[in-house]
PDB file of C-alpha atoms in Angstrom:
ATOM      1  CA  MET A 202      19.878  17.457 -13.010  1.00  0.00           C
ATOM      2  CA  GLU A 203      21.313  15.402 -10.158  1.00  0.00           C
ATOM      3  CA  ASN A 204      23.586  12.563 -11.251  1.00  0.00           C
ATOM      4  CA  ILE A 205      22.382   9.262  -9.780  1.00  0.00           C
ATOM      5  CA  THR A 206      22.901   5.582 -10.586  1.00  0.00           C
ATOM      6  CA  PRO A 207      20.176   3.342 -12.082  1.00  0.00           C
ATOM      7  CA  LYS A 208      19.845   1.565  -8.717  1.00  0.00           C
ATOM      8  CA  GLN A 209      19.398   4.883  -6.934  1.00  0.00           C
ATOM      9  CA  LEU A 210      16.696   5.825  -9.431  1.00  0.00           C
ATOM     10  CA  GLN A 211      14.996   2.509  -8.702  1.00  0.00           C
ATOM     11  CA  ILE A 212      15.007   3.397  -4.993  1.00  0.00           C
ATOM     12  CA  LEU A 213      13.359   6.749  -5.745  1.00  0.00           C
ATOM     13  CA  ILE A 214      10.618   5.103  -7.808  1.00  0.00           C
ATOM     14  CA  LEU A 215       9.947   2.586  -5.020  1.00  0.00           C
ATOM     15  CA  LEU A 216       9.591   5.418  -2.506  1.00  0.00           C
ATOM     16  CA  TYR A 217       7.312   7.279  -4.897  1.00  0.00           C
ATOM     17  CA  ARG A 218       5.058   4.203  -5.033  1.00  0.00           C
ATOM     18  CA  PHE A 219       5.149   3.141  -1.364  1.00  0.00           C
ATOM     19  CA  ARG A 220       5.891   6.574   0.187  1.00  0.00           C
ATOM     20  CA  PHE A 221       7.893   5.246   3.178  1.00  0.00           C
ATOM     21  CA  LEU A 222      10.169   2.198   3.234  1.00  0.00           C
ATOM     22  CA  ASN A 223      12.760   1.039   5.714  1.00  0.00           C
ATOM     23  CA  ARG A 224      16.267   0.021   4.712  1.00  0.00           C
ATOM     24  CA  THR A 225      15.513  -3.711   4.998  1.00  0.00           C
ATOM     25  CA  GLN A 226      12.525  -3.397   2.668  1.00  0.00           C
ATOM     26  CA  ILE A 227      14.521  -1.444   0.094  1.00  0.00           C
ATOM     27  CA  GLN A 228      17.138  -4.187   0.154  1.00  0.00           C
ATOM     28  CA  GLN A 229      14.395  -6.790  -0.404  1.00  0.00           C
ATOM     29  CA  PHE A 230      12.969  -4.860  -3.340  1.00  0.00           C
ATOM     30  CA  LEU A 231      16.377  -4.550  -4.979  1.00  0.00           C
ATOM     31  CA  ASN A 232      17.164  -8.185  -4.191  1.00  0.00           C
ATOM     32  CA  HIS A 233      20.585  -6.918  -3.192  1.00  0.00           C
ATOM     33  CA  LYS A 234      22.873  -9.065  -1.056  1.00  0.00           C
ATOM     34  CA  SER A 235      25.352  -6.328  -0.136  1.00  0.00           C
ATOM     35  CA  PRO A 236      24.022  -4.007   2.602  1.00  0.00           C
ATOM     36  CA  ARG A 237      27.240  -1.977   2.431  1.00  0.00           C
ATOM     37  CA  ARG A 238      26.648  -0.897  -1.166  1.00  0.00           C
ATOM     38  CA  LEU A 239      22.985  -0.136  -0.455  1.00  0.00           C
ATOM     39  CA  ASN A 240      23.942   1.928   2.590  1.00  0.00           C
ATOM     40  CA  ASN A 241      26.361   3.922   0.434  1.00  0.00           C
ATOM     41  CA  TRP A 242      23.624   4.653  -2.126  1.00  0.00           C
ATOM     42  CA  LEU A 243      21.194   5.714   0.600  1.00  0.00           C
ATOM     43  CA  LYS A 244      23.799   7.817   2.397  1.00  0.00           C
ATOM     44  CA  ASP A 245      24.652   9.624  -0.840  1.00  0.00           C
ATOM     45  CA  LEU A 246      20.982  10.330  -1.644  1.00  0.00           C
ATOM     46  CA  THR A 247      20.297  11.526   1.898  1.00  0.00           C
ATOM     47  CA  GLU A 248      23.322  13.831   2.039  1.00  0.00           C
ATOM     48  CA  ARG A 249      22.239  15.434  -1.247  1.00  0.00           C
ATOM     49  CA  LYS A 250      18.692  15.931   0.133  1.00  0.00           C
ATOM     50  CA  ILE A 251      17.201  13.714  -2.547  1.00  0.00           C
ATOM     51  CA  LEU A 252      15.931  11.420   0.210  1.00  0.00           C
ATOM     52  CA  GLY A 253      14.879  12.074   3.780  1.00  0.00           C
ATOM     53  CA  ARG A 254      15.743   9.686   6.600  1.00  0.00           C
ATOM     54  CA  ASN A 255      14.154   8.886   9.963  1.00  0.00           C
ATOM     55  CA  TYR A 256      16.316   7.071  12.475  1.00  0.00           C
ATOM     56  CA  SER A 257      15.973   6.983  16.240  1.00  0.00           C
ATOM     57  CA  THR A 258      19.052   6.858  18.468  1.00  0.00           C
ATOM     58  CA  LYS A 259      16.938   6.098  21.541  1.00  0.00           C
ATOM     59  CA  LEU A 260      17.673   2.928  23.466  1.00  0.00           C
ATOM     60  CA  LYS A 261      15.607  -0.038  22.182  1.00  0.00           C
ATOM     61  CA  GLU A 262      14.686   1.930  19.045  1.00  0.00           C
ATOM     62  CA  ASN A 263      18.162   2.192  17.553  1.00  0.00           C
ATOM     63  CA  THR A 264      17.975  -1.449  16.441  1.00  0.00           C
ATOM     64  CA  LYS A 265      15.146  -0.616  14.016  1.00  0.00           C
ATOM     65  CA  PRO A 266      16.177   0.025  10.393  1.00  0.00           C
ATOM     66  CA  ALA A 267      16.128   3.632   9.195  1.00  0.00           C
ATOM     67  CA  VAL A 268      13.053   4.769   7.262  1.00  0.00           C
ATOM     68  CA  TYR A 269      13.421   6.672   3.973  1.00  0.00           C
ATOM     69  CA  TYR A 270      11.144   8.946   1.957  1.00  0.00           C
ATOM     70  CA  LEU A 271      11.398  11.352  -0.980  1.00  0.00           C
ATOM     71  CA  ALA A 272      12.879  14.762  -0.178  1.00  0.00           C
ATOM     72  CA  SER A 273      12.602  18.001  -2.147  1.00  0.00           C
ATOM     73  CA  LYS A 274      15.410  17.390  -4.659  1.00  0.00           C
ATOM     74  CA  SER A 275      13.852  14.108  -5.803  1.00  0.00           C
ATOM     75  CA  ARG A 276      11.121  16.044  -7.577  1.00  0.00           C
ATOM     76  CA  LYS A 277      13.251  17.276 -10.484  1.00  0.00           C
ATOM     77  CA  ILE A 278      14.684  13.803 -11.023  1.00  0.00           C
ATOM     78  CA  LEU A 279      11.307  12.055 -11.196  1.00  0.00           C
ATOM     79  CA  LEU A 280       9.183  14.778 -12.775  1.00  0.00           C
ATOM     80  CA  ASP A 281       9.526  13.764 -16.424  1.00  0.00           C
ATOM     81  CA  LEU A 282       9.488  10.003 -15.951  1.00  0.00           C
ATOM     82  CA  PRO A 283       6.513   8.017 -17.305  1.00  0.00           C
ATOM     83  CA  ASP A 284       3.709   7.159 -14.835  1.00  0.00           C
ATOM     84  CA  ILE A 285       4.803   9.881 -12.408  1.00  0.00           C
ATOM     85  CA  ASN A 286       2.077  12.253 -11.215  1.00  0.00           C
ATOM     86  CA  LYS A 287       3.208  15.836 -10.603  1.00  0.00           C
ATOM     87  CA  LYS A 288       0.710  16.485  -7.811  1.00  0.00           C
ATOM     88  CA  VAL A 289       1.784  13.346  -5.968  1.00  0.00           C
ATOM     89  CA  LEU A 290       5.409  14.467  -6.238  1.00  0.00           C
ATOM     90  CA  ASN A 291       4.559  17.549  -4.187  1.00  0.00           C
ATOM     91  CA  ARG A 292       4.589  15.217  -1.172  1.00  0.00           C
ATOM     92  CA  ALA A 293       8.373  15.514  -1.345  1.00  0.00           C
ATOM     93  CA  TYR A 294       8.023  18.955   0.248  1.00  0.00           C
ATOM     94  CA  ARG A 295       6.030  17.771   3.261  1.00  0.00           C
ATOM     95  CA  ASP A 296       6.687  14.082   3.980  1.00  0.00           C
ATOM     96  CA  LYS A 297       9.384  15.009   6.505  1.00  0.00           C
ATOM     97  CA  ASN A 298       6.513  16.200   8.742  1.00  0.00           C
ATOM     98  CA  SER A 299       4.375  13.072   8.345  1.00  0.00           C
ATOM     99  CA  SER A 300       2.851  11.389  11.382  1.00  0.00           C
ATOM    100  CA  GLN A 301       4.206   8.143  12.768  1.00  0.00           C
ATOM    101  CA  LYS A 302       0.807   6.608  11.995  1.00  0.00           C
ATOM    102  CA  LEU A 303       1.216   7.320   8.262  1.00  0.00           C
ATOM    103  CA  ILE A 304       4.791   6.033   8.282  1.00  0.00           C
ATOM    104  CA  ASP A 305       3.809   2.792  10.048  1.00  0.00           C
ATOM    105  CA  HIS A 306       0.850   2.400   7.671  1.00  0.00           C
ATOM    106  CA  SER A 307       3.097   2.655   4.607  1.00  0.00           C
ATOM    107  CA  ILE A 308       5.693   0.287   6.056  1.00  0.00           C
ATOM    108  CA  PHE A 309       2.973  -2.282   6.779  1.00  0.00           C
ATOM    109  CA  VAL A 310       1.574  -2.121   3.224  1.00  0.00           C
ATOM    110  CA  ALA A 311       5.069  -2.864   1.903  1.00  0.00           C
ATOM    111  CA  SER A 312       5.454  -5.754   4.373  1.00  0.00           C
ATOM    112  CA  LEU A 313       2.130  -7.094   3.170  1.00  0.00           C
ATOM    113  CA  TYR A 314       3.343  -6.908  -0.427  1.00  0.00           C
ATOM    114  CA  PHE A 315       6.288  -9.168   0.424  1.00  0.00           C
ATOM    115  CA  LEU A 316       4.023 -11.664   2.205  1.00  0.00           C
ATOM    116  CA  ILE A 317       1.665 -11.864  -0.776  1.00  0.00           C
ATOM    117  CA  ARG A 318       4.583 -12.090  -3.190  1.00  0.00           C
ATOM    118  CA  GLU A 319       6.004 -15.095  -1.358  1.00  0.00           C
ATOM    119  CA  GLU A 320       2.609 -16.821  -1.251  1.00  0.00           C
ATOM    120  CA  THR A 321       1.996 -16.311  -4.960  1.00  0.00           C
ATOM    121  CA  LYS A 322       5.468 -17.647  -5.771  1.00  0.00           C
ATOM    122  CA  THR A 323       4.777 -20.750  -3.695  1.00  0.00           C
ATOM    123  CA  LYS A 324       1.489 -21.298  -5.518  1.00  0.00           C
ATOM    124  CA  LYS A 325       3.099 -20.538  -8.901  1.00  0.00           C
ATOM    125  CA  SER A 326       0.754 -17.601  -9.460  1.00  0.00           C
ATOM    126  CA  VAL A 327       1.458 -14.173 -10.961  1.00  0.00           C
ATOM    127  CA  LEU A 328       1.032 -11.133  -8.707  1.00  0.00           C
ATOM    128  CA  HIS A 329       0.034  -7.629  -9.828  1.00  0.00           C
ATOM    129  CA  PHE A 330       0.214  -5.158  -6.929  1.00  0.00           C
ATOM    130  CA  PHE A 331      -0.764  -1.502  -7.363  1.00  0.00           C
ATOM    131  CA  THR A 332      -0.242   0.921  -4.475  1.00  0.00           C
ATOM    132  CA  LYS A 333      -2.494   3.858  -3.617  1.00  0.00           C
ATOM    133  CA  THR A 334      -0.050   6.078  -5.518  1.00  0.00           C
ATOM    134  CA  ASP A 335      -0.169   3.811  -8.581  1.00  0.00           C
ATOM    135  CA  LEU A 336      -3.963   4.193  -8.588  1.00  0.00           C
ATOM    136  CA  VAL A 337      -4.070   8.008  -8.479  1.00  0.00           C
ATOM    137  CA  THR A 338      -4.740   8.456 -12.203  1.00  0.00           C
ATOM    138  CA  HIS A 339      -7.306   5.643 -12.419  1.00  0.00           C
ATOM    139  CA  TYR A 340     -10.254   8.011 -12.205  1.00  0.00           C
ATOM    140  CA  TYR A 341     -12.919   5.316 -12.438  1.00  0.00           C
ATOM    141  CA  LEU A 342     -11.886   3.985  -9.006  1.00  0.00           C
ATOM    142  CA  PRO A 343     -13.494   5.159  -5.745  1.00  0.00           C
ATOM    143  CA  TYR A 344     -12.538   8.752  -4.921  1.00  0.00           C
ATOM    144  CA  ASN A 345     -10.745   7.585  -1.770  1.00  0.00           C
ATOM    145  CA  ARG A 346      -8.439   5.046  -3.352  1.00  0.00           C
ATOM    146  CA  PRO A 347      -7.818   1.722  -1.576  1.00  0.00           C
ATOM    147  CA  ASP A 348      -4.399   1.056  -0.065  1.00  0.00           C
ATOM    148  CA  ALA A 349      -3.767  -1.372  -2.903  1.00  0.00           C
ATOM    149  CA  TYR A 350      -5.369  -3.122  -5.843  1.00  0.00           C
ATOM    150  CA  ILE A 351      -4.222  -6.731  -6.052  1.00  0.00           C
ATOM    151  CA  ALA A 352      -4.693  -9.144  -8.953  1.00  0.00           C
ATOM    152  CA  ILE A 353      -3.472 -12.738  -8.711  1.00  0.00           C
ATOM    153  CA  GLU A 354      -3.342 -14.815 -11.889  1.00  0.00           C
ATOM    154  CA  LYS A 355      -3.151 -18.582 -12.058  1.00  0.00           C
ATOM    155  CA  GLU A 356      -3.686 -20.425 -15.319  1.00  0.00           C
ATOM    156  CA  ASN A 357      -6.907 -18.964 -16.785  1.00  0.00           C
ATOM    157  CA  THR A 358      -8.232 -17.437 -13.553  1.00  0.00           C
ATOM    158  CA  THR A 359      -7.620 -13.999 -12.055  1.00  0.00           C
ATOM    159  CA  LYS A 360      -8.711 -13.046  -8.545  1.00  0.00           C
ATOM    160  CA  ARG A 361      -8.989  -9.320  -7.838  1.00  0.00           C
ATOM    161  CA  TYR A 362      -9.017  -7.449  -4.537  1.00  0.00           C
ATOM    162  CA  PHE A 363      -9.144  -3.952  -3.067  1.00  0.00           C
ATOM    163  CA  LEU A 364      -7.093  -3.743   0.126  1.00  0.00           C
ATOM    164  CA  GLU A 365      -7.895  -1.476   3.071  1.00  0.00           C
ATOM    165  CA  VAL A 366      -5.606  -1.272   6.105  1.00  0.00           C
ATOM    166  CA  ILE A 367      -7.467   0.212   9.077  1.00  0.00           C
ATOM    167  CA  ASP A 368      -5.355   2.227  11.502  1.00  0.00           C
ATOM    168  CA  GLU A 369      -5.640   2.069  15.268  1.00  0.00           C
ATOM    169  CA  GLY A 370      -7.999   4.772  16.518  1.00  0.00           C
ATOM    170  CA  THR A 371     -10.018   5.157  13.298  1.00  0.00           C
ATOM    171  CA  PRO A 372     -13.483   6.476  14.311  1.00  0.00           C
ATOM    172  CA  ARG A 373     -16.381   4.120  13.684  1.00  0.00           C
ATOM    173  CA  PHE A 374     -18.321   6.714  11.697  1.00  0.00           C
ATOM    174  CA  MET A 375     -15.426   6.767   9.201  1.00  0.00           C
ATOM    175  CA  LEU A 376     -15.538   2.981   8.928  1.00  0.00           C
ATOM    176  CA  ARG A 377     -19.294   3.035   8.295  1.00  0.00           C
ATOM    177  CA  LYS A 378     -18.809   5.732   5.664  1.00  0.00           C
ATOM    178  CA  LYS A 379     -16.086   3.724   3.907  1.00  0.00           C
ATOM    179  CA  ILE A 380     -18.262   0.594   3.747  1.00  0.00           C
ATOM    180  CA  LEU A 381     -21.230   2.512   2.326  1.00  0.00           C
ATOM    181  CA  GLN A 382     -19.011   4.239  -0.248  1.00  0.00           C
ATOM    182  CA  TYR A 383     -17.829   0.863  -1.534  1.00  0.00           C
ATOM    183  CA  ILE A 384     -21.378  -0.513  -1.667  1.00  0.00           C
ATOM    184  CA  GLU A 385     -22.541   2.543  -3.604  1.00  0.00           C
ATOM    185  CA  TYR A 386     -19.536   2.397  -5.947  1.00  0.00           C
ATOM    186  CA  PHE A 387     -20.132  -1.239  -6.868  1.00  0.00           C
ATOM    187  CA  ASP A 388     -23.908  -0.787  -7.120  1.00  0.00           C
ATOM    188  CA  GLU A 389     -23.283   1.833  -9.813  1.00  0.00           C
ATOM    189  CA  ASN A 390     -21.359  -0.829 -11.791  1.00  0.00           C
ATOM    190  CA  THR A 391     -18.545   1.637 -12.472  1.00  0.00           C
ATOM    191  CA  TRP A 392     -15.887  -1.047 -12.189  1.00  0.00           C
ATOM    192  CA  LYS A 393     -17.706  -3.579 -14.392  1.00  0.00           C
ATOM    193  CA  LYS A 394     -18.453  -1.038 -17.117  1.00  0.00           C
ATOM    194  CA  ARG A 395     -14.874   0.216 -17.256  1.00  0.00           C
ATOM    195  CA  THR A 396     -12.913  -3.028 -16.844  1.00  0.00           C
ATOM    196  CA  LEU A 397     -15.422  -5.680 -18.022  1.00  0.00           C
ATOM    197  CA  HIS A 398     -14.405  -7.726 -14.968  1.00  0.00           C
ATOM    198  CA  LYS A 399     -16.363  -8.883 -11.939  1.00  0.00           C
ATOM    199  CA  ASN A 400     -16.152  -6.664  -8.869  1.00  0.00           C
ATOM    200  CA  PRO A 401     -13.022  -7.178  -6.764  1.00  0.00           C
ATOM    201  CA  SER A 402     -13.420  -8.626  -3.294  1.00  0.00           C
ATOM    202  CA  LEU A 403     -12.665  -6.265  -0.407  1.00  0.00           C
ATOM    203  CA  LEU A 404      -9.931  -7.097   2.099  1.00  0.00           C
ATOM    204  CA  PHE A 405     -10.037  -5.195   5.391  1.00  0.00           C
ATOM    205  CA  ILE A 406      -7.106  -5.568   7.779  1.00  0.00           C
ATOM    206  CA  CYS A 407      -8.119  -4.549  11.299  1.00  0.00           C
ATOM    207  CA  PRO A 408      -5.805  -3.286  14.061  1.00  0.00           C
ATOM    208  CA  ASN A 409      -7.648  -5.089  16.883  1.00  0.00           C
ATOM    209  CA  GLN A 410     -10.467  -7.513  17.635  1.00  0.00           C
ATOM    210  CA  ASN A 411     -12.941  -4.763  18.605  1.00  0.00           C
ATOM    211  CA  ILE A 412     -12.714  -3.124  15.183  1.00  0.00           C
ATOM    212  CA  LYS A 413     -12.938  -6.498  13.463  1.00  0.00           C
ATOM    213  CA  ASP A 414     -16.079  -7.445  15.422  1.00  0.00           C
ATOM    214  CA  PHE A 415     -17.645  -4.058  14.693  1.00  0.00           C
ATOM    215  CA  LEU A 416     -16.966  -4.325  10.947  1.00  0.00           C
ATOM    216  CA  ASN A 417     -18.179  -7.909  10.812  1.00  0.00           C
ATOM    217  CA  LYS A 418     -21.494  -6.955  12.410  1.00  0.00           C
ATOM    218  CA  TYR A 419     -21.971  -3.719  10.460  1.00  0.00           C
ATOM    219  CA  ILE A 420     -21.071  -5.170   7.038  1.00  0.00           C
ATOM    220  CA  ALA A 421     -23.363  -8.174   7.594  1.00  0.00           C
ATOM    221  CA  GLN A 422     -26.190  -5.781   8.468  1.00  0.00           C
ATOM    222  CA  VAL A 423     -25.595  -3.643   5.364  1.00  0.00           C
ATOM    223  CA  LEU A 424     -25.408  -6.677   3.074  1.00  0.00           C
ATOM    224  CA  GLU A 425     -28.744  -7.913   4.417  1.00  0.00           C
ATOM    225  CA  GLU A 426     -30.359  -4.630   3.377  1.00  0.00           C
ATOM    226  CA  GLU A 427     -28.603  -4.379  -0.008  1.00  0.00           C
ATOM    227  CA  THR A 428     -28.534  -6.640  -3.060  1.00  0.00           C
ATOM    228  CA  SER A 429     -24.817  -6.083  -3.639  1.00  0.00           C
ATOM    229  CA  ASP A 430     -22.623  -8.942  -4.895  1.00  0.00           C
ATOM    230  CA  VAL A 431     -19.548  -7.564  -3.118  1.00  0.00           C
ATOM    231  CA  GLN A 432     -17.596  -9.940  -0.890  1.00  0.00           C
ATOM    232  CA  PHE A 433     -15.877  -8.632   2.237  1.00  0.00           C
ATOM    233  CA  PHE A 434     -13.018 -10.420   3.981  1.00  0.00           C
ATOM    234  CA  LEU A 435     -11.638  -9.426   7.392  1.00  0.00           C
ATOM    235  CA  SER A 436      -8.442 -10.226   9.237  1.00  0.00           C
ATOM    236  CA  LEU A 437      -6.341  -8.884  12.087  1.00  0.00           C
ATOM    237  CA  LYS A 438      -3.025  -7.212  11.365  1.00  0.00           C
ATOM    238  CA  SER A 439      -1.296  -9.536  13.836  1.00  0.00           C
ATOM    239  CA  ASP A 440      -2.852 -12.621  12.211  1.00  0.00           C
ATOM    240  CA  ILE A 441      -1.791 -11.524   8.730  1.00  0.00           C
ATOM    241  CA  LEU A 442       1.817 -11.090   9.837  1.00  0.00           C
ATOM    242  CA  ARG A 443       1.725 -14.469  11.540  1.00  0.00           C
ATOM    243  CA  GLY A 444      -0.358 -16.599   9.190  1.00  0.00           C
ATOM    244  CA  GLY A 445      -0.688 -14.846   5.849  1.00  0.00           C
ATOM    245  CA  SER A 446      -3.765 -15.520   3.724  1.00  0.00           C
ATOM    246  CA  ASN A 447      -4.981 -18.349   5.970  1.00  0.00           C
ATOM    247  CA  SER A 448      -6.347 -15.785   8.432  1.00  0.00           C
ATOM    248  CA  TRP A 449      -9.006 -14.200   6.171  1.00  0.00           C
ATOM    249  CA  GLU A 450     -12.650 -14.600   7.211  1.00  0.00           C
ATOM    250  CA  ILE A 451     -15.544 -13.858   4.866  1.00  0.00           C
ATOM    251  CA  VAL A 452     -18.388 -11.682   6.181  1.00  0.00           C
ATOM    252  CA  GLY A 453     -21.872 -13.150   6.033  1.00  0.00           C
TER     253      GLY A 453
END
């Protein structure tokens, strides 16, 4: 067994949950004020092949923080921990070959977590944020898990959401399929029967205005034909980063 510190183990668990994180995000998660100590932990884990590291030395890109992910030797460390799924851990053998699209997607989900966390703190609410990895063993959820399940508590009220981040270049037939899968899932009352809660609202973050307009039109059309009580909210990725929750628009 590799000998690592409690903070290093915390880093591994964060990367298990979010898959890819940059150095700045890891520092935010640890709430650590000393970048030097964090860099030493990351350097040690990378040199021992417990973590992988992506860093570009190209001009204009070398100012971006390095991105980290689980490497092969992380598997033995995490394998017997509670809430760790063995099949998910197999990603440690292949994440070094992941596409830039997947890396950017994961980094954005983590950035979104921090935005929501700050908003809930401001409003004195309690945030529960479950990543796609956290949801793997929740078999009553849709087969294609959302990017996150979010629950926000304030006093005696809890608002629940499924989050979907749409990547640039996603074909429209895949978007139509995803919408219909959610409608079918909620029409079967799987969520209500299992959790005894109302259906979560659906949050779709779009990469551009064209995709947002398409989803707005298509979802409105589907909801006219169905009797579903599901609520869809749309926003642009750029608007979310700039304005937070104020940028959501309800469909219909």
